Tab-separated table of C-alpha atoms in Angstrom:
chain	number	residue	atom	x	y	z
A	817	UNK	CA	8.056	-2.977	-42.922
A	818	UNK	CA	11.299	-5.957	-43.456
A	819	UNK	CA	10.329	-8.892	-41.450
A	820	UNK	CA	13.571	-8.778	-39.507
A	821	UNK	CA	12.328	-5.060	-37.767
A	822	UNK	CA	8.815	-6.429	-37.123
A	823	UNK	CA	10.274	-9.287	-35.496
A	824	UNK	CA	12.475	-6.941	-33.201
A	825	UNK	CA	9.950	-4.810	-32.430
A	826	UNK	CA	7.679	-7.538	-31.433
A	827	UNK	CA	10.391	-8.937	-29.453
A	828	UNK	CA	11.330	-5.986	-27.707
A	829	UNK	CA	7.658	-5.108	-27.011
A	830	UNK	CA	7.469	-8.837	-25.701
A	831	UNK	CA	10.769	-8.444	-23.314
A	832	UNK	CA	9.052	-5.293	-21.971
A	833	UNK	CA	5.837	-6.994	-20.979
A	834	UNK	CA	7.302	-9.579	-19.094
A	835	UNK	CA	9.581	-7.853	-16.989
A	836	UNK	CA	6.755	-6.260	-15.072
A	837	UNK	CA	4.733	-9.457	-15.072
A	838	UNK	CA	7.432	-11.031	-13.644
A	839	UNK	CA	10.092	-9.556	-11.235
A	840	UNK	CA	7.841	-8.347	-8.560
A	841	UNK	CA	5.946	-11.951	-8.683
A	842	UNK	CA	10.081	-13.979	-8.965
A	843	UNK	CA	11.227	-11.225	-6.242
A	844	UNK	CA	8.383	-10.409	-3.706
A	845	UNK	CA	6.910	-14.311	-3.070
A	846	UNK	CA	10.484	-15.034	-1.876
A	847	UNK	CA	10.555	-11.947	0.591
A	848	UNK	CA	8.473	-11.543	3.833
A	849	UNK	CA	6.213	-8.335	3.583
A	850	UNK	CA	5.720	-6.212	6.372
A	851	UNK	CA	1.617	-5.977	7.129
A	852	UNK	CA	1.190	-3.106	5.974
A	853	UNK	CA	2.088	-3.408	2.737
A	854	UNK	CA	-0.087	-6.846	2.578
A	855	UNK	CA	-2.869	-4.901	3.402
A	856	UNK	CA	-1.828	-2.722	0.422
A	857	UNK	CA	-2.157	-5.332	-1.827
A	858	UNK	CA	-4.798	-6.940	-0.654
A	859	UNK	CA	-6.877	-3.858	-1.544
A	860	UNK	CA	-5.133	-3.492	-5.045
A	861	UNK	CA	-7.748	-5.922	-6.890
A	862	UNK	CA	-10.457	-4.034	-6.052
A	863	UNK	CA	-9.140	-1.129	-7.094
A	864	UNK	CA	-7.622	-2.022	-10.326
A	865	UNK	CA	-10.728	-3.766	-11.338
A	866	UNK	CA	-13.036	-0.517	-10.512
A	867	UNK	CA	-10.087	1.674	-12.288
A	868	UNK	CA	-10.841	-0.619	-15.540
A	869	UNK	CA	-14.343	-0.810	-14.997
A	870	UNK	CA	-15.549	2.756	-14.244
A	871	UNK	CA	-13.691	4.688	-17.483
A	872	UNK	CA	-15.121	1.596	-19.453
A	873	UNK	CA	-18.551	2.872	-18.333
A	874	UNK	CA	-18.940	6.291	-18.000
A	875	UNK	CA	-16.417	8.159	-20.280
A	876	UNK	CA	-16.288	7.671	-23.746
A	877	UNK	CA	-13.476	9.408	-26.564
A	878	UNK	CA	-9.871	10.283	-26.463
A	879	UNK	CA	-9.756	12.998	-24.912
A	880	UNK	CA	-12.093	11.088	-22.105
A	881	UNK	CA	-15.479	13.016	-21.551
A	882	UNK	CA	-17.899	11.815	-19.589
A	883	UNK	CA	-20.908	9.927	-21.057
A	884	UNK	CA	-23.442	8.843	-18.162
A	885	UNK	CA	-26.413	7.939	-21.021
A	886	UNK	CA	-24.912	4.938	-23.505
A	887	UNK	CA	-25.817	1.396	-23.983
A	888	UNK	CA	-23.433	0.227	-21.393
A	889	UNK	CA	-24.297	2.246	-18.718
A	890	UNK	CA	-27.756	0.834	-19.470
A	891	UNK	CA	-26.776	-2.960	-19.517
A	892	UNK	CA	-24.081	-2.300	-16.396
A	893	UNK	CA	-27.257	-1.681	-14.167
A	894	UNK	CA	-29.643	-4.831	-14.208
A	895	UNK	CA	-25.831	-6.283	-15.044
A	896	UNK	CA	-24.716	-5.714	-11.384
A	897	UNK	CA	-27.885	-6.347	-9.761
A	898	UNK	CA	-27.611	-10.114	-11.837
A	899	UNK	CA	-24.124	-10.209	-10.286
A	900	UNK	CA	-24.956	-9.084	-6.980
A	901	UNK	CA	-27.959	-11.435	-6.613
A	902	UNK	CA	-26.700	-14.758	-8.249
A	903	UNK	CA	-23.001	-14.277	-7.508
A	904	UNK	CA	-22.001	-16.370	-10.852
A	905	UNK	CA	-19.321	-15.409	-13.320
A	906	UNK	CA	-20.612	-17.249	-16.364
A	907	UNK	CA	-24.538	-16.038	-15.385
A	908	UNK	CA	-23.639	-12.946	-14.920
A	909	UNK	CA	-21.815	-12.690	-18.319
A	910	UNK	CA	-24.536	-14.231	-19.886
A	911	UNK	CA	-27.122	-11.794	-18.466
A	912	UNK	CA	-24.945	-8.701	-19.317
A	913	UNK	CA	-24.761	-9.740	-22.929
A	914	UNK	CA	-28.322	-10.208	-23.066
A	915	UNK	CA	-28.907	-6.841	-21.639
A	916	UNK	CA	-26.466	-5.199	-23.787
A	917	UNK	CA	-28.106	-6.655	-27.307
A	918	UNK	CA	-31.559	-5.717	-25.692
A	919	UNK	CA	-30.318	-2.065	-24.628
A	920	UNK	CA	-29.088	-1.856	-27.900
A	921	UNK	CA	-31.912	-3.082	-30.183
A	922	UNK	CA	-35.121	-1.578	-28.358
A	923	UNK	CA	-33.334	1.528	-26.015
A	924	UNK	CA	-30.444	2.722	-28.252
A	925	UNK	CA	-31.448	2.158	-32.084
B	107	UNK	CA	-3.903	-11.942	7.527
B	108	UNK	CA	-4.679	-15.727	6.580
B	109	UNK	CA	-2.291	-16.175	3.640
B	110	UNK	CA	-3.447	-20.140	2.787
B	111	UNK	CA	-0.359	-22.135	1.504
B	112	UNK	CA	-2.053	-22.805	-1.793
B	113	UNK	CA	0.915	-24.939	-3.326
B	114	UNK	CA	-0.015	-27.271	-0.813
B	115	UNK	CA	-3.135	-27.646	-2.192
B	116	UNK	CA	-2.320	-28.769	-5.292
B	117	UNK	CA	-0.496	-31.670	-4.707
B	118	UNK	CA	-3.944	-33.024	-3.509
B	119	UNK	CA	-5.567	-33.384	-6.574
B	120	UNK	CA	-5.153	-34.549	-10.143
B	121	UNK	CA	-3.812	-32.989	-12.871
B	122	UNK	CA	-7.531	-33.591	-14.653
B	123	UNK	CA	-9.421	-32.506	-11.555
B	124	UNK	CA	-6.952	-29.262	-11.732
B	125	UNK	CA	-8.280	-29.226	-15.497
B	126	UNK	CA	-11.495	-29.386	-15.093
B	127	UNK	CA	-11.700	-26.497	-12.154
B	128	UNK	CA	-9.251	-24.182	-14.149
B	129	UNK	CA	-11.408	-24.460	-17.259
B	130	UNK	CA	-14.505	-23.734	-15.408
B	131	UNK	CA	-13.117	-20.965	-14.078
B	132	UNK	CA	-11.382	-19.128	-17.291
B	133	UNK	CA	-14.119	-19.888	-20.171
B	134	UNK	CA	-15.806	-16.422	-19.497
B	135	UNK	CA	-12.439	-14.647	-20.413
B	136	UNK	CA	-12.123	-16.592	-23.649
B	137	UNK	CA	-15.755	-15.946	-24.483
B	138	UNK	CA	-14.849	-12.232	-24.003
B	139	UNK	CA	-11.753	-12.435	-26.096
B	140	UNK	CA	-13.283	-13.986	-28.900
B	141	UNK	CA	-14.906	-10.426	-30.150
B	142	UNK	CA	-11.830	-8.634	-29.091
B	143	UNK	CA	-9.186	-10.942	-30.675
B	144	UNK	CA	-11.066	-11.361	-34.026
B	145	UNK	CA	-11.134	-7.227	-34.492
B	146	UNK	CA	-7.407	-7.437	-33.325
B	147	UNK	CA	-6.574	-9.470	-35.983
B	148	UNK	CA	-8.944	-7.746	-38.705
B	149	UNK	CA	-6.931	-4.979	-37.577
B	150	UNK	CA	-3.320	-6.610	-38.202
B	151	UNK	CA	-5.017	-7.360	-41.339
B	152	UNK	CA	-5.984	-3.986	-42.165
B	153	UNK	CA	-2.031	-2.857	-40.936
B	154	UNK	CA	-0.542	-5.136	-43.941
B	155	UNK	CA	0.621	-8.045	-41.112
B	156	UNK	CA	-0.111	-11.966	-42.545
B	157	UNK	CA	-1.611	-13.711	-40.190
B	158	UNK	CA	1.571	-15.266	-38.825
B	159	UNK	CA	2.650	-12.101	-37.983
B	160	UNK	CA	-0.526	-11.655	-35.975
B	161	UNK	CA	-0.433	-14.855	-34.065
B	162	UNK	CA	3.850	-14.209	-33.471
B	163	UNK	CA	2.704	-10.573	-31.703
B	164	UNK	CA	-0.159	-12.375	-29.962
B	165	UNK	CA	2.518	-14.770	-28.770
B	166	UNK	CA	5.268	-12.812	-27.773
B	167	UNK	CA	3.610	-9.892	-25.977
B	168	UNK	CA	0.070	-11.277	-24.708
B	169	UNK	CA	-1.578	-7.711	-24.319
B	170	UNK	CA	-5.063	-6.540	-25.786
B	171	UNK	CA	-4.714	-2.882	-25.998
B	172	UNK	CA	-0.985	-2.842	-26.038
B	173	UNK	CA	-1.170	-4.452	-29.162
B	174	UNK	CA	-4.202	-2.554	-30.844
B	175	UNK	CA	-1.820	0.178	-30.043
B	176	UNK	CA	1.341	-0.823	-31.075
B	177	UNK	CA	-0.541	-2.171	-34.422
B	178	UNK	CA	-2.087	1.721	-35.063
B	179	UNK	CA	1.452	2.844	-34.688
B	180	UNK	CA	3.155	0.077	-36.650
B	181	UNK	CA	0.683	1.406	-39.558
B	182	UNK	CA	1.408	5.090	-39.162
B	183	UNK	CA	5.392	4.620	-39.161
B	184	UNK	CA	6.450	4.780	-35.130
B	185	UNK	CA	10.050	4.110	-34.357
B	186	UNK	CA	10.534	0.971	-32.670
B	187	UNK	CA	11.759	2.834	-29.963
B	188	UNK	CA	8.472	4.528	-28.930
B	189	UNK	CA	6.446	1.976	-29.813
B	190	UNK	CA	8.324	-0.637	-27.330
B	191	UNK	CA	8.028	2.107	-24.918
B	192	UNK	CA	4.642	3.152	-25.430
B	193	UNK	CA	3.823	-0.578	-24.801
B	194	UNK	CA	5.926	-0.874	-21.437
B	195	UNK	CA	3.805	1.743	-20.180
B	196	UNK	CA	0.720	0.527	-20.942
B	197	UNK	CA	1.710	-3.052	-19.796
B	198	UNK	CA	3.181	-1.348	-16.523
B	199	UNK	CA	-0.269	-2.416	-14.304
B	200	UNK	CA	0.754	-5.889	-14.713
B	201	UNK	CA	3.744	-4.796	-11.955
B	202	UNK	CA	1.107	-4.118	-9.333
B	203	UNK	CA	-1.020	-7.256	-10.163
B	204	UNK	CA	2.093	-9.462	-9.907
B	205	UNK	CA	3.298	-7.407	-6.551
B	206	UNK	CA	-0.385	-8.546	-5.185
B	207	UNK	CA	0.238	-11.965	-6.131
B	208	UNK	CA	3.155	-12.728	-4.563
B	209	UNK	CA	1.321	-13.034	-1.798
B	210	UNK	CA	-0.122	-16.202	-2.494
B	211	UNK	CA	2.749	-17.988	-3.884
B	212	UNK	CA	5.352	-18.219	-1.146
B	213	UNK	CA	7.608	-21.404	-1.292
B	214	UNK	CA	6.654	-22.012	-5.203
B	215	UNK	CA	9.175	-23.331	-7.200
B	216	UNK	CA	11.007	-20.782	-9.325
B	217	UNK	CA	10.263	-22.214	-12.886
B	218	UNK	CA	6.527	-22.541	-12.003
B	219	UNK	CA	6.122	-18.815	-10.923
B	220	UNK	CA	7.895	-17.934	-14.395
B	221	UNK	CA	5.883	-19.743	-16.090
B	222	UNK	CA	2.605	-18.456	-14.244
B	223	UNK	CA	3.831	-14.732	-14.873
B	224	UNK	CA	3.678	-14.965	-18.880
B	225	UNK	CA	0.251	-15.308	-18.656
B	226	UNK	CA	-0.568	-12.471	-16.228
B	227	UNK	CA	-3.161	-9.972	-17.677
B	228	UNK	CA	-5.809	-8.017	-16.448
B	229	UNK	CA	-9.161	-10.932	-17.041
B	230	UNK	CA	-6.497	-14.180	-15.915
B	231	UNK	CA	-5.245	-11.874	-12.811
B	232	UNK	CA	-8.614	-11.413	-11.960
B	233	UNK	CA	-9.948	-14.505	-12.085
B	234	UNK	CA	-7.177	-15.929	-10.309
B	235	UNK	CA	-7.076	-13.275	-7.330
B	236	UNK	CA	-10.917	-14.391	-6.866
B	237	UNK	CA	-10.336	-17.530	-6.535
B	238	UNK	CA	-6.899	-17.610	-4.630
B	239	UNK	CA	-8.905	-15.313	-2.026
B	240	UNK	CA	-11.326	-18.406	-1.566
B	241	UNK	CA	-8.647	-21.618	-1.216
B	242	UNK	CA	-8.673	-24.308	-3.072
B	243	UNK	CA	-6.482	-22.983	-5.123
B	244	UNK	CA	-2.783	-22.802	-6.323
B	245	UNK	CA	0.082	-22.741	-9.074
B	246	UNK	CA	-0.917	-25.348	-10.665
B	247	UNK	CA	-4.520	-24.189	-11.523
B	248	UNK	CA	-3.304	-20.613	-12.037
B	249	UNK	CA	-1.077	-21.321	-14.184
B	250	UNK	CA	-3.433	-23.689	-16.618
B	251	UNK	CA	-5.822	-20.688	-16.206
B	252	UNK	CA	-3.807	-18.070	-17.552
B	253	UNK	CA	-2.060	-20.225	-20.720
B	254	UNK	CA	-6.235	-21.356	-21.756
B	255	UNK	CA	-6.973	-17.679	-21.682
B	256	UNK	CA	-3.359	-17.343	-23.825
B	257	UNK	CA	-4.466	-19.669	-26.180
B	258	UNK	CA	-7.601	-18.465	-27.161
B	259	UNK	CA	-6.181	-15.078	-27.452
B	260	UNK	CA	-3.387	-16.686	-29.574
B	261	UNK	CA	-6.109	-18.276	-31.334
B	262	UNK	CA	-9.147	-15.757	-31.975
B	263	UNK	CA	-6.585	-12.884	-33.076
B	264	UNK	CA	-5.220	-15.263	-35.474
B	265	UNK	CA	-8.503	-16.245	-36.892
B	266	UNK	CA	-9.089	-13.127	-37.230
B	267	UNK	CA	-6.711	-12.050	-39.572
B	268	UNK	CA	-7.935	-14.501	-42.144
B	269	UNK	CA	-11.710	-14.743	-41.238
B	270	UNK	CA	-12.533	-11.413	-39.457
B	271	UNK	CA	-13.768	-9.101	-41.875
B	272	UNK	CA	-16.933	-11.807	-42.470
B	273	UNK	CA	-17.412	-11.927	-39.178
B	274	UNK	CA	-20.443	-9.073	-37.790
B	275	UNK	CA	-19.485	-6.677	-35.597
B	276	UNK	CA	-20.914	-7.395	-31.983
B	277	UNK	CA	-23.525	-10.158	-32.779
B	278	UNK	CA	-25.537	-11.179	-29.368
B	279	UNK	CA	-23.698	-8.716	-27.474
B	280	UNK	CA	-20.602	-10.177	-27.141
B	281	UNK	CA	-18.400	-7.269	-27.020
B	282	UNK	CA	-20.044	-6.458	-23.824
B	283	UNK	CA	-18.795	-10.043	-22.377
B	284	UNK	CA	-15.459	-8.590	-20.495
B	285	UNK	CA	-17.083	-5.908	-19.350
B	286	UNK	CA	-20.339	-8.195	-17.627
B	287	UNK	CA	-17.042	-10.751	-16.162
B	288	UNK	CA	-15.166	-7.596	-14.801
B	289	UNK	CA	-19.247	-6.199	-12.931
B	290	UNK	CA	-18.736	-9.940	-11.679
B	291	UNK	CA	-15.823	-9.884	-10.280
B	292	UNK	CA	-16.212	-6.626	-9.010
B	293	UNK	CA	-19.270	-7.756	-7.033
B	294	UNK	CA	-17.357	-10.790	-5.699
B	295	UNK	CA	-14.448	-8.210	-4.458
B	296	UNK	CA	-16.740	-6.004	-2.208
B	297	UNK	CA	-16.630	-8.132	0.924
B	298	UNK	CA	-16.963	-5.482	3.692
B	299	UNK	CA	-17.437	-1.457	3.898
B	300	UNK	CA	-13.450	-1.282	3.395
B	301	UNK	CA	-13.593	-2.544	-0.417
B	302	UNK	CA	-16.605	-0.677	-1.135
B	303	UNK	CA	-14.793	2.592	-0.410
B	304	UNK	CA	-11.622	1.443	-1.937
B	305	UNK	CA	-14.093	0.784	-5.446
B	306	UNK	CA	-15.486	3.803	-5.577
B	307	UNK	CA	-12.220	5.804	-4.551
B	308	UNK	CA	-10.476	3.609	-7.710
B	309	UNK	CA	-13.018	3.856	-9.903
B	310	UNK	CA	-14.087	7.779	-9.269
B	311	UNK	CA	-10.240	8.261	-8.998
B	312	UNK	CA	-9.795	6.675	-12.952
B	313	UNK	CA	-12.517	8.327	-14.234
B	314	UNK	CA	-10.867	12.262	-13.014
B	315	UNK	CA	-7.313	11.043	-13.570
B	316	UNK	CA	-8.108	9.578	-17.124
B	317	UNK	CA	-9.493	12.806	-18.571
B	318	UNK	CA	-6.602	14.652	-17.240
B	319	UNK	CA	-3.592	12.241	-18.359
B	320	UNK	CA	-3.986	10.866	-21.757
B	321	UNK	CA	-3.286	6.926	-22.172
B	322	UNK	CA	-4.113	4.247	-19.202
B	323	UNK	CA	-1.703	5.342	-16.740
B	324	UNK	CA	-4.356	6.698	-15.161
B	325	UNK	CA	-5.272	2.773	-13.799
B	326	UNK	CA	-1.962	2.447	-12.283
B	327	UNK	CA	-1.873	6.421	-10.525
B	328	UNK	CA	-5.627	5.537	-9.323
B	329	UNK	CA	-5.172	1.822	-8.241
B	330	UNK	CA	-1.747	3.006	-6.344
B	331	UNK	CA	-3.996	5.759	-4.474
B	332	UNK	CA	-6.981	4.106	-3.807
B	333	UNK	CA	-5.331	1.232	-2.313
B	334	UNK	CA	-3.306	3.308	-0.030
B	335	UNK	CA	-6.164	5.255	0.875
B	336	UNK	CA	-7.911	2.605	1.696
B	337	UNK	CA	-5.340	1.002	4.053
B	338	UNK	CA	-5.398	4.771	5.913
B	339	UNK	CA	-8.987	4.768	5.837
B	340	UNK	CA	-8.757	1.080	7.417
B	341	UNK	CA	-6.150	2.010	10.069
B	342	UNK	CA	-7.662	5.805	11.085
B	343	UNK	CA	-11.407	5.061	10.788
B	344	UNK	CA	-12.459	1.709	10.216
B	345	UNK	CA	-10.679	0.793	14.324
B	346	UNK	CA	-11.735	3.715	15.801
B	347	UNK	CA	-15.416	2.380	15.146
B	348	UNK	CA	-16.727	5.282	13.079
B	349	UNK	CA	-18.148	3.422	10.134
């Protein structure tokens, strides 16, 4: 590919991924938001993290089928309980490696 | 609904205590993008991009999979027209993550939130949101959390593209890093019956949706849902004392 289309591509893909990342941010924190829609948001973290998380875990392929039995199902278990008992970040991400290389060199080999 | 005035906030401390917080706060996400940003780049490699090309993408657009994918289809020949569209959809989530941001930064200064919004991505939204929920936190922080994250991205996808292929694949687990920060943060979300329900709606909701609709719309159609649900489930259930 010339240089001069991958750098307009790249641009374009660039202009396209900030727009989103932007506008509502620039336009809504100058607006005030009736409650309900706060409430809206507020719950939108939660769910976009579980809506990452969850086809991470338990679907594998394109096309997605589900796959309940895999290393990271395994690690994901004691992985939440770490999370759920410390309530660290870095621990937790520590653990969940560590559980991941184990479930991976003595469950799955 | 306590909305703290976090801008506030950070006019009370230094720019190296502001360093110091946002750094402890954003070295999981750089950990986790180590793994993914050195197969990015042995993937560039792989593509026929130089390294500079790499780092100029990594740059520009600041996206994991929208640039593995817009890499696989620079390879294979795509027009530039679908493969600047097939990256606006997949970058579309960030709209909903800035909409639920906003919320936190009334009265900051124009430039700042700007700034701040280059950097918005899934693992900097995240850790942000967490800690914006808790005080103590504002622009300032934010915004040194999201451009550390954008550096090592910057960084580890350029490195690589020259290094990568000597590099093992997943040594001490590490491409499971993202995925132990997200359990994390998950856990740290689920304050109350409300957010537990919202989870599982979300994350039972992506699981159907994504085997039905091919590529990761299905994050934005089950966040979107889940969320309003949830506010319903609030409103109808939660005040009539049932749960």
């Amino acid at each position: 590919m010339e240089e001069y289309k991958y750098i307009l591509i790249v641009l374009g893909m660039g202009l396209v991924s900030f727009i989103p990342r932007w506008f509502p941010l620039f336009y809504l924190s100058r607006k005030q938001l009736p409650d309900i829609i706060i409430e809206w948001l507020e719950l939108i973290p939660v769910s976009i993290l579980s809506a990452l998380l969850f086809p991470a875990l338990f679907t594998k392929d394109n096309p997605k089928i589900i796959s309940l039995v895999s290393p990271e199902t395994a690690a994901a278990i004691p992985t939440f309980i770490f999370a759920w008992i410390t309530r660290s970040i870095g621990g937790t991400l520590i653990a969940g490696m560590f559980f991941y290389w184990a479930a991976g060199k003595f469950i799955f080999t | 609904m306590n909305t703290v005035k976090n801008d506030c906030i950070d006019t009370q401390y230094s720019f190296k205590s502001d360093f110091i917080q946002a750094l402890s706060a954003v070295w999981p996400v750089c950990l986790g993008y180590l793994p993914l940003g050195l197969a990015m780049g042995v993937l560039g490699e792989k593509a026929g991009l130089s390294p500079f090309q790499v780092c100029f993408m990594s740059i520009a657009v600041f996206a994991g999979s929208g640039q593995f994918i817009a890499i696989s289809m620079i390879s294979a020949g795509a027009s530039a027209f679908s493969i600047i569209m097939t990256t606006f959809m997949i970058n579309l989530r960030h709209l909903l993550m800035s909409s639920s941001l906003s919320v936190y930064f009334k009265d900051v200064p124009g430039k700042k939130l700007t700034l701040f919004s280059y950097g918005i991505v899934d693992e900097t939204f995240l850790v942000n949101i967490d800690k914006l929920k808790n005080g103590q936190w504002g622009i300032n922080r934010s915004i040194i959390v999201n451009f550390t994250a954008f550096s090592a991205w910057a960084l580890s996808t350029t490195t690589g593209c020259y290094f990568g292929k000597f590099i093992p694949q997943d040594a001490f687990g590490i491409n499971f890093a993202l995925t132990a920060m997200f359990i994390s943060l998950l856990v740290l979300q689920l304050n109350g019956s409300i957010y537990i329900i919202t989870a599982l709606a979300a994350g039972f909701g992506a699981v159907a949706v994504s085997m039905i609709i091919p590529g990761n719309l299905y994050i934005v159609i089950a966040s979107v849902s889940a969320a309003a649900a949830g506010v319903i489930i609030k409103k109808k259930v939660l005040k009539s004392g049932r749960i």
